[in-house]
Amino acid sequence: MTTTEIKTNDRTTTPATTVRSNTTTPRLDFAKTAPKVFRAVIGLDAAARAGLDPMLVELVQIRASHLNRCAYCLHMHTTDARKAGESEDRLHMVAVWQEADHFFTDREQAALALTDAVTRIGDAGVPDEVYDRAAAHFDEEELAHLLALILTINTWNRIALSTAKRAGTDER
């Protein structure tokens, strides 16, 4: 881990830390080390997806992975989306969906907005207008599943980042 000092107005402030280098090996195999927890997250993931459009699921997972800077999950879910028939144009536009809204349906935009708010919940919570927009496009059961999906991908991102999983090393 590399630490450097940030200078602001000639005063030293908090240290900036490089999260990890490209040569880092995984820290531990979470699935083998905590198999019950791993299976529980897999179960939550499967339950969350139930009843949701598989392409929407991938878009949400890709967006959260962008926001969390999780290369491992981003690689996995863009690969899955391609296999399911998602276009390269849309995959490239997920990161900037607000500026490229014409690539996405109103329903997808509502899901992406909710993904942004829930993933960045510490910034401003989930604003009423974001929640209401999603509620206008999803019935209560779908909305509950969408929230569970967003929570699950954030969990997977945190597992992958905490254990230093490397993009492209999954078995897909």
PDB file of C-alpha atoms in Angstrom:
ATOM      1  CA  MET A   1       0.000   0.000   0.000  1.00  0.00           C
ATOM      2  CA  THR A   2       1.395   3.384  -0.998  1.00  0.00           C
ATOM      3  CA  THR A   3       0.670   6.534   0.982  1.00  0.00           C
ATOM      4  CA  THR A   4       1.390  10.079  -0.154  1.00  0.00           C
ATOM      5  CA  GLU A   5       0.565  13.394   1.447  1.00  0.00           C
ATOM      6  CA  ILE A   6      -1.862  15.786  -0.207  1.00  0.00           C
ATOM      7  CA  LYS A   7      -0.954  19.475   0.002  1.00  0.00           C
ATOM      8  CA  THR A   8      -3.759  22.027   0.100  1.00  0.00           C
ATOM      9  CA  ASN A   9      -2.889  25.723   0.409  1.00  0.00           C
ATOM     10  CA  ASP A  10       0.616  24.727   1.549  1.00  0.00           C
ATOM     11  CA  ARG A  11      -0.802  22.697   4.447  1.00  0.00           C
ATOM     12  CA  THR A  12      -0.649  18.944   4.721  1.00  0.00           C
ATOM     13  CA  THR A  13      -4.037  17.270   4.963  1.00  0.00           C
ATOM     14  CA  THR A  14      -5.211  13.688   5.056  1.00  0.00           C
ATOM     15  CA  PRO A  15      -3.049  11.078   3.360  1.00  0.00           C
ATOM     16  CA  ALA A  16      -4.072   9.731  -0.034  1.00  0.00           C
ATOM     17  CA  THR A  17      -3.815   5.978  -0.238  1.00  0.00           C
ATOM     18  CA  THR A  18      -3.522   3.841  -3.328  1.00  0.00           C
ATOM     19  CA  VAL A  19      -6.000   1.042  -2.775  1.00  0.00           C
ATOM     20  CA  ARG A  20      -3.977  -1.706  -4.443  1.00  0.00           C
ATOM     21  CA  SER A  21      -1.601  -2.268  -7.279  1.00  0.00           C
ATOM     22  CA  ASN A  22      -2.173  -4.448 -10.315  1.00  0.00           C
ATOM     23  CA  THR A  23       0.216  -7.042  -8.920  1.00  0.00           C
ATOM     24  CA  THR A  24      -1.762  -7.733  -5.761  1.00  0.00           C
ATOM     25  CA  THR A  25      -2.838 -11.335  -5.290  1.00  0.00           C
ATOM     26  CA  PRO A  26      -6.199 -12.138  -3.729  1.00  0.00           C
ATOM     27  CA  ARG A  27      -6.110 -11.825   0.044  1.00  0.00           C
ATOM     28  CA  LEU A  28      -8.308 -14.814   0.786  1.00  0.00           C
ATOM     29  CA  ASP A  29     -10.773 -17.097  -0.910  1.00  0.00           C
ATOM     30  CA  PHE A  30     -14.013 -15.858   0.642  1.00  0.00           C
ATOM     31  CA  ALA A  31     -16.076 -18.775  -0.690  1.00  0.00           C
ATOM     32  CA  LYS A  32     -13.765 -21.338   0.928  1.00  0.00           C
ATOM     33  CA  THR A  33     -13.078 -19.378   4.097  1.00  0.00           C
ATOM     34  CA  ALA A  34     -16.703 -18.432   4.880  1.00  0.00           C
ATOM     35  CA  PRO A  35     -18.799 -20.930   2.890  1.00  0.00           C
ATOM     36  CA  LYS A  36     -22.028 -20.407   4.854  1.00  0.00           C
ATOM     37  CA  VAL A  37     -21.844 -16.652   4.399  1.00  0.00           C
ATOM     38  CA  PHE A  38     -20.963 -17.057   0.726  1.00  0.00           C
ATOM     39  CA  ARG A  39     -23.933 -19.391   0.155  1.00  0.00           C
ATOM     40  CA  ALA A  40     -26.211 -16.960   2.014  1.00  0.00           C
ATOM     41  CA  VAL A  41     -25.184 -14.098  -0.290  1.00  0.00           C
ATOM     42  CA  ILE A  42     -25.712 -16.365  -3.316  1.00  0.00           C
ATOM     43  CA  GLY A  43     -29.186 -17.161  -1.970  1.00  0.00           C
ATOM     44  CA  LEU A  44     -29.985 -13.475  -1.487  1.00  0.00           C
ATOM     45  CA  ASP A  45     -28.707 -12.739  -4.987  1.00  0.00           C
ATOM     46  CA  ALA A  46     -30.900 -15.465  -6.531  1.00  0.00           C
ATOM     47  CA  ALA A  47     -33.965 -14.359  -4.568  1.00  0.00           C
ATOM     48  CA  ALA A  48     -33.401 -10.699  -5.514  1.00  0.00           C
ATOM     49  CA  ARG A  49     -33.265 -11.501  -9.244  1.00  0.00           C
ATOM     50  CA  ALA A  50     -36.545 -13.427  -9.207  1.00  0.00           C
ATOM     51  CA  GLY A  51     -39.130 -11.685 -11.347  1.00  0.00           C
ATOM     52  CA  LEU A  52     -36.781  -9.013 -12.699  1.00  0.00           C
ATOM     53  CA  ASP A  53     -35.777  -8.710 -16.356  1.00  0.00           C
ATOM     54  CA  PRO A  54     -32.324 -10.353 -16.663  1.00  0.00           C
ATOM     55  CA  MET A  55     -31.001  -7.469 -18.793  1.00  0.00           C
ATOM     56  CA  LEU A  56     -32.134  -4.939 -16.177  1.00  0.00           C
ATOM     57  CA  VAL A  57     -30.376  -7.037 -13.535  1.00  0.00           C
ATOM     58  CA  GLU A  58     -27.102  -6.786 -15.464  1.00  0.00           C
ATOM     59  CA  LEU A  59     -27.464  -3.021 -16.016  1.00  0.00           C
ATOM     60  CA  VAL A  60     -27.973  -2.466 -12.284  1.00  0.00           C
ATOM     61  CA  GLN A  61     -25.011  -4.680 -11.408  1.00  0.00           C
ATOM     62  CA  ILE A  62     -22.805  -2.941 -13.954  1.00  0.00           C
ATOM     63  CA  ARG A  63     -23.775   0.518 -12.680  1.00  0.00           C
ATOM     64  CA  ALA A  64     -23.143  -0.299  -9.015  1.00  0.00           C
ATOM     65  CA  SER A  65     -19.826  -1.903  -9.958  1.00  0.00           C
ATOM     66  CA  HIS A  66     -18.836   1.300 -11.819  1.00  0.00           C
ATOM     67  CA  LEU A  67     -19.696   3.420  -8.793  1.00  0.00           C
ATOM     68  CA  ASN A  68     -17.832   1.114  -6.419  1.00  0.00           C
ATOM     69  CA  ARG A  69     -14.878   0.823  -8.798  1.00  0.00           C
ATOM     70  CA  CYS A  70     -15.080  -2.956  -8.683  1.00  0.00           C
ATOM     71  CA  ALA A  71     -13.259  -4.162 -11.792  1.00  0.00           C
ATOM     72  CA  TYR A  72     -13.842  -7.813 -10.925  1.00  0.00           C
ATOM     73  CA  CYS A  73     -17.652  -7.473 -10.838  1.00  0.00           C
ATOM     74  CA  LEU A  74     -17.698  -5.027 -13.744  1.00  0.00           C
ATOM     75  CA  HIS A  75     -15.856  -7.528 -15.933  1.00  0.00           C
ATOM     76  CA  MET A  76     -18.117 -10.366 -14.814  1.00  0.00           C
ATOM     77  CA  HIS A  77     -21.392  -8.525 -15.411  1.00  0.00           C
ATOM     78  CA  THR A  78     -20.432  -6.932 -18.719  1.00  0.00           C
ATOM     79  CA  THR A  79     -19.410 -10.407 -19.904  1.00  0.00           C
ATOM     80  CA  ASP A  80     -22.746 -11.842 -18.727  1.00  0.00           C
ATOM     81  CA  ALA A  81     -24.656  -8.978 -20.374  1.00  0.00           C
ATOM     82  CA  ARG A  82     -22.880  -9.540 -23.696  1.00  0.00           C
ATOM     83  CA  LYS A  83     -23.682 -13.249 -23.546  1.00  0.00           C
ATOM     84  CA  ALA A  84     -27.335 -12.339 -22.931  1.00  0.00           C
ATOM     85  CA  GLY A  85     -27.339 -10.123 -26.030  1.00  0.00           C
ATOM     86  CA  GLU A  86     -26.771  -6.656 -24.599  1.00  0.00           C
ATOM     87  CA  SER A  87     -25.354  -4.165 -27.109  1.00  0.00           C
ATOM     88  CA  GLU A  88     -21.878  -2.701 -26.811  1.00  0.00           C
ATOM     89  CA  ASP A  89     -23.361   0.796 -27.159  1.00  0.00           C
ATOM     90  CA  ARG A  90     -25.536   0.374 -24.073  1.00  0.00           C
ATOM     91  CA  LEU A  91     -22.744  -1.261 -22.091  1.00  0.00           C
ATOM     92  CA  HIS A  92     -20.489   1.715 -22.800  1.00  0.00           C
ATOM     93  CA  MET A  93     -23.226   4.175 -21.855  1.00  0.00           C
ATOM     94  CA  VAL A  94     -24.104   2.732 -18.431  1.00  0.00           C
ATOM     95  CA  ALA A  95     -21.334   4.765 -16.780  1.00  0.00           C
ATOM     96  CA  VAL A  96     -22.825   7.986 -18.156  1.00  0.00           C
ATOM     97  CA  TRP A  97     -26.468   6.969 -18.308  1.00  0.00           C
ATOM     98  CA  GLN A  98     -27.790  10.401 -17.235  1.00  0.00           C
ATOM     99  CA  GLU A  99     -26.146  12.049 -20.252  1.00  0.00           C
ATOM    100  CA  ALA A 100     -27.054   9.139 -22.546  1.00  0.00           C
ATOM    101  CA  ASP A 101     -30.606   8.579 -21.338  1.00  0.00           C
ATOM    102  CA  HIS A 102     -31.873   7.917 -24.874  1.00  0.00           C
ATOM    103  CA  PHE A 103     -30.057   4.552 -24.741  1.00  0.00           C
ATOM    104  CA  PHE A 104     -32.259   3.421 -21.850  1.00  0.00           C
ATOM    105  CA  THR A 105     -35.977   3.059 -21.246  1.00  0.00           C
ATOM    106  CA  ASP A 106     -37.694   5.149 -18.588  1.00  0.00           C
ATOM    107  CA  ARG A 107     -37.929   2.010 -16.440  1.00  0.00           C
ATOM    108  CA  GLU A 108     -34.194   1.310 -16.809  1.00  0.00           C
ATOM    109  CA  GLN A 109     -33.374   4.952 -16.026  1.00  0.00           C
ATOM    110  CA  ALA A 110     -35.482   4.751 -12.856  1.00  0.00           C
ATOM    111  CA  ALA A 111     -33.627   1.580 -11.823  1.00  0.00           C
ATOM    112  CA  LEU A 112     -30.247   3.163 -12.571  1.00  0.00           C
ATOM    113  CA  ALA A 113     -31.158   6.296 -10.586  1.00  0.00           C
ATOM    114  CA  LEU A 114     -32.180   4.135  -7.626  1.00  0.00           C
ATOM    115  CA  THR A 115     -28.935   2.164  -7.993  1.00  0.00           C
ATOM    116  CA  ASP A 116     -26.964   5.413  -7.845  1.00  0.00           C
ATOM    117  CA  ALA A 117     -28.823   6.641  -4.745  1.00  0.00           C
ATOM    118  CA  VAL A 118     -28.659   3.365  -2.819  1.00  0.00           C
ATOM    119  CA  THR A 119     -25.009   2.747  -3.729  1.00  0.00           C
ATOM    120  CA  ARG A 120     -24.095   6.290  -2.665  1.00  0.00           C
ATOM    121  CA  ILE A 121     -26.519   6.295   0.268  1.00  0.00           C
ATOM    122  CA  GLY A 122     -24.016   8.039   2.539  1.00  0.00           C
ATOM    123  CA  ASP A 123     -24.008  11.115   0.301  1.00  0.00           C
ATOM    124  CA  ALA A 124     -27.682  12.102   0.552  1.00  0.00           C
ATOM    125  CA  GLY A 125     -29.725   9.043   1.425  1.00  0.00           C
ATOM    126  CA  VAL A 126     -32.314   8.013  -1.139  1.00  0.00           C
ATOM    127  CA  PRO A 127     -34.159  11.177  -2.183  1.00  0.00           C
ATOM    128  CA  ASP A 128     -37.953  10.939  -2.357  1.00  0.00           C
ATOM    129  CA  GLU A 129     -37.964  11.890  -6.033  1.00  0.00           C
ATOM    130  CA  VAL A 130     -35.610   9.014  -6.894  1.00  0.00           C
ATOM    131  CA  TYR A 131     -37.652   6.517  -4.897  1.00  0.00           C
ATOM    132  CA  ASP A 132     -40.936   7.844  -6.310  1.00  0.00           C
ATOM    133  CA  ARG A 133     -39.579   7.595  -9.864  1.00  0.00           C
ATOM    134  CA  ALA A 134     -38.696   3.944  -9.305  1.00  0.00           C
ATOM    135  CA  ALA A 135     -42.038   3.269  -7.621  1.00  0.00           C
ATOM    136  CA  ALA A 136     -43.795   4.660 -10.702  1.00  0.00           C
ATOM    137  CA  HIS A 137     -42.117   2.015 -12.893  1.00  0.00           C
ATOM    138  CA  PHE A 138     -42.044  -1.016 -10.583  1.00  0.00           C
ATOM    139  CA  ASP A 139     -44.807  -2.565  -8.514  1.00  0.00           C
ATOM    140  CA  GLU A 140     -44.063  -3.072  -4.813  1.00  0.00           C
ATOM    141  CA  GLU A 141     -42.759  -6.626  -5.202  1.00  0.00           C
ATOM    142  CA  GLU A 142     -40.528  -5.664  -8.125  1.00  0.00           C
ATOM    143  CA  LEU A 143     -39.292  -2.628  -6.217  1.00  0.00           C
ATOM    144  CA  ALA A 144     -38.429  -4.779  -3.206  1.00  0.00           C
ATOM    145  CA  HIS A 145     -36.530  -7.167  -5.494  1.00  0.00           C
ATOM    146  CA  LEU A 146     -34.761  -4.259  -7.179  1.00  0.00           C
ATOM    147  CA  LEU A 147     -33.662  -2.902  -3.795  1.00  0.00           C
ATOM    148  CA  ALA A 148     -32.466  -6.370  -2.769  1.00  0.00           C
ATOM    149  CA  LEU A 149     -30.539  -6.648  -6.047  1.00  0.00           C
ATOM    150  CA  ILE A 150     -28.842  -3.294  -5.444  1.00  0.00           C
ATOM    151  CA  LEU A 151     -27.960  -4.325  -1.885  1.00  0.00           C
ATOM    152  CA  THR A 152     -26.612  -7.641  -3.133  1.00  0.00           C
ATOM    153  CA  ILE A 153     -24.355  -6.225  -5.844  1.00  0.00           C
ATOM    154  CA  ASN A 154     -23.006  -3.712  -3.345  1.00  0.00           C
ATOM    155  CA  THR A 155     -22.229  -6.639  -1.045  1.00  0.00           C
ATOM    156  CA  TRP A 156     -20.513  -8.554  -3.861  1.00  0.00           C
ATOM    157  CA  ASN A 157     -18.518  -5.431  -4.795  1.00  0.00           C
ATOM    158  CA  ARG A 158     -17.349  -5.060  -1.216  1.00  0.00           C
ATOM    159  CA  ILE A 159     -16.387  -8.723  -0.972  1.00  0.00           C
ATOM    160  CA  ALA A 160     -14.434  -8.553  -4.238  1.00  0.00           C
ATOM    161  CA  LEU A 161     -12.691  -5.297  -3.328  1.00  0.00           C
ATOM    162  CA  SER A 162     -11.905  -6.350   0.253  1.00  0.00           C
ATOM    163  CA  THR A 163     -10.414  -9.656  -0.857  1.00  0.00           C
ATOM    164  CA  ALA A 164      -8.558  -8.109  -3.831  1.00  0.00           C
ATOM    165  CA  LYS A 165     -10.300 -10.180  -6.521  1.00  0.00           C
ATOM    166  CA  ARG A 166      -8.767  -9.567  -9.958  1.00  0.00           C
ATOM    167  CA  ALA A 167     -10.852  -8.774 -13.019  1.00  0.00           C
ATOM    168  CA  GLY A 168     -10.944 -11.568 -15.576  1.00  0.00           C
ATOM    169  CA  THR A 169     -10.152 -14.343 -13.121  1.00  0.00           C
ATOM    170  CA  ASP A 170     -13.715 -15.613 -12.625  1.00  0.00           C
ATOM    171  CA  GLU A 171     -14.713 -18.884 -14.248  1.00  0.00           C
ATOM    172  CA  ARG A 172     -17.151 -17.379 -16.756  1.00  0.00           C
TER     173      ARG A 172
END
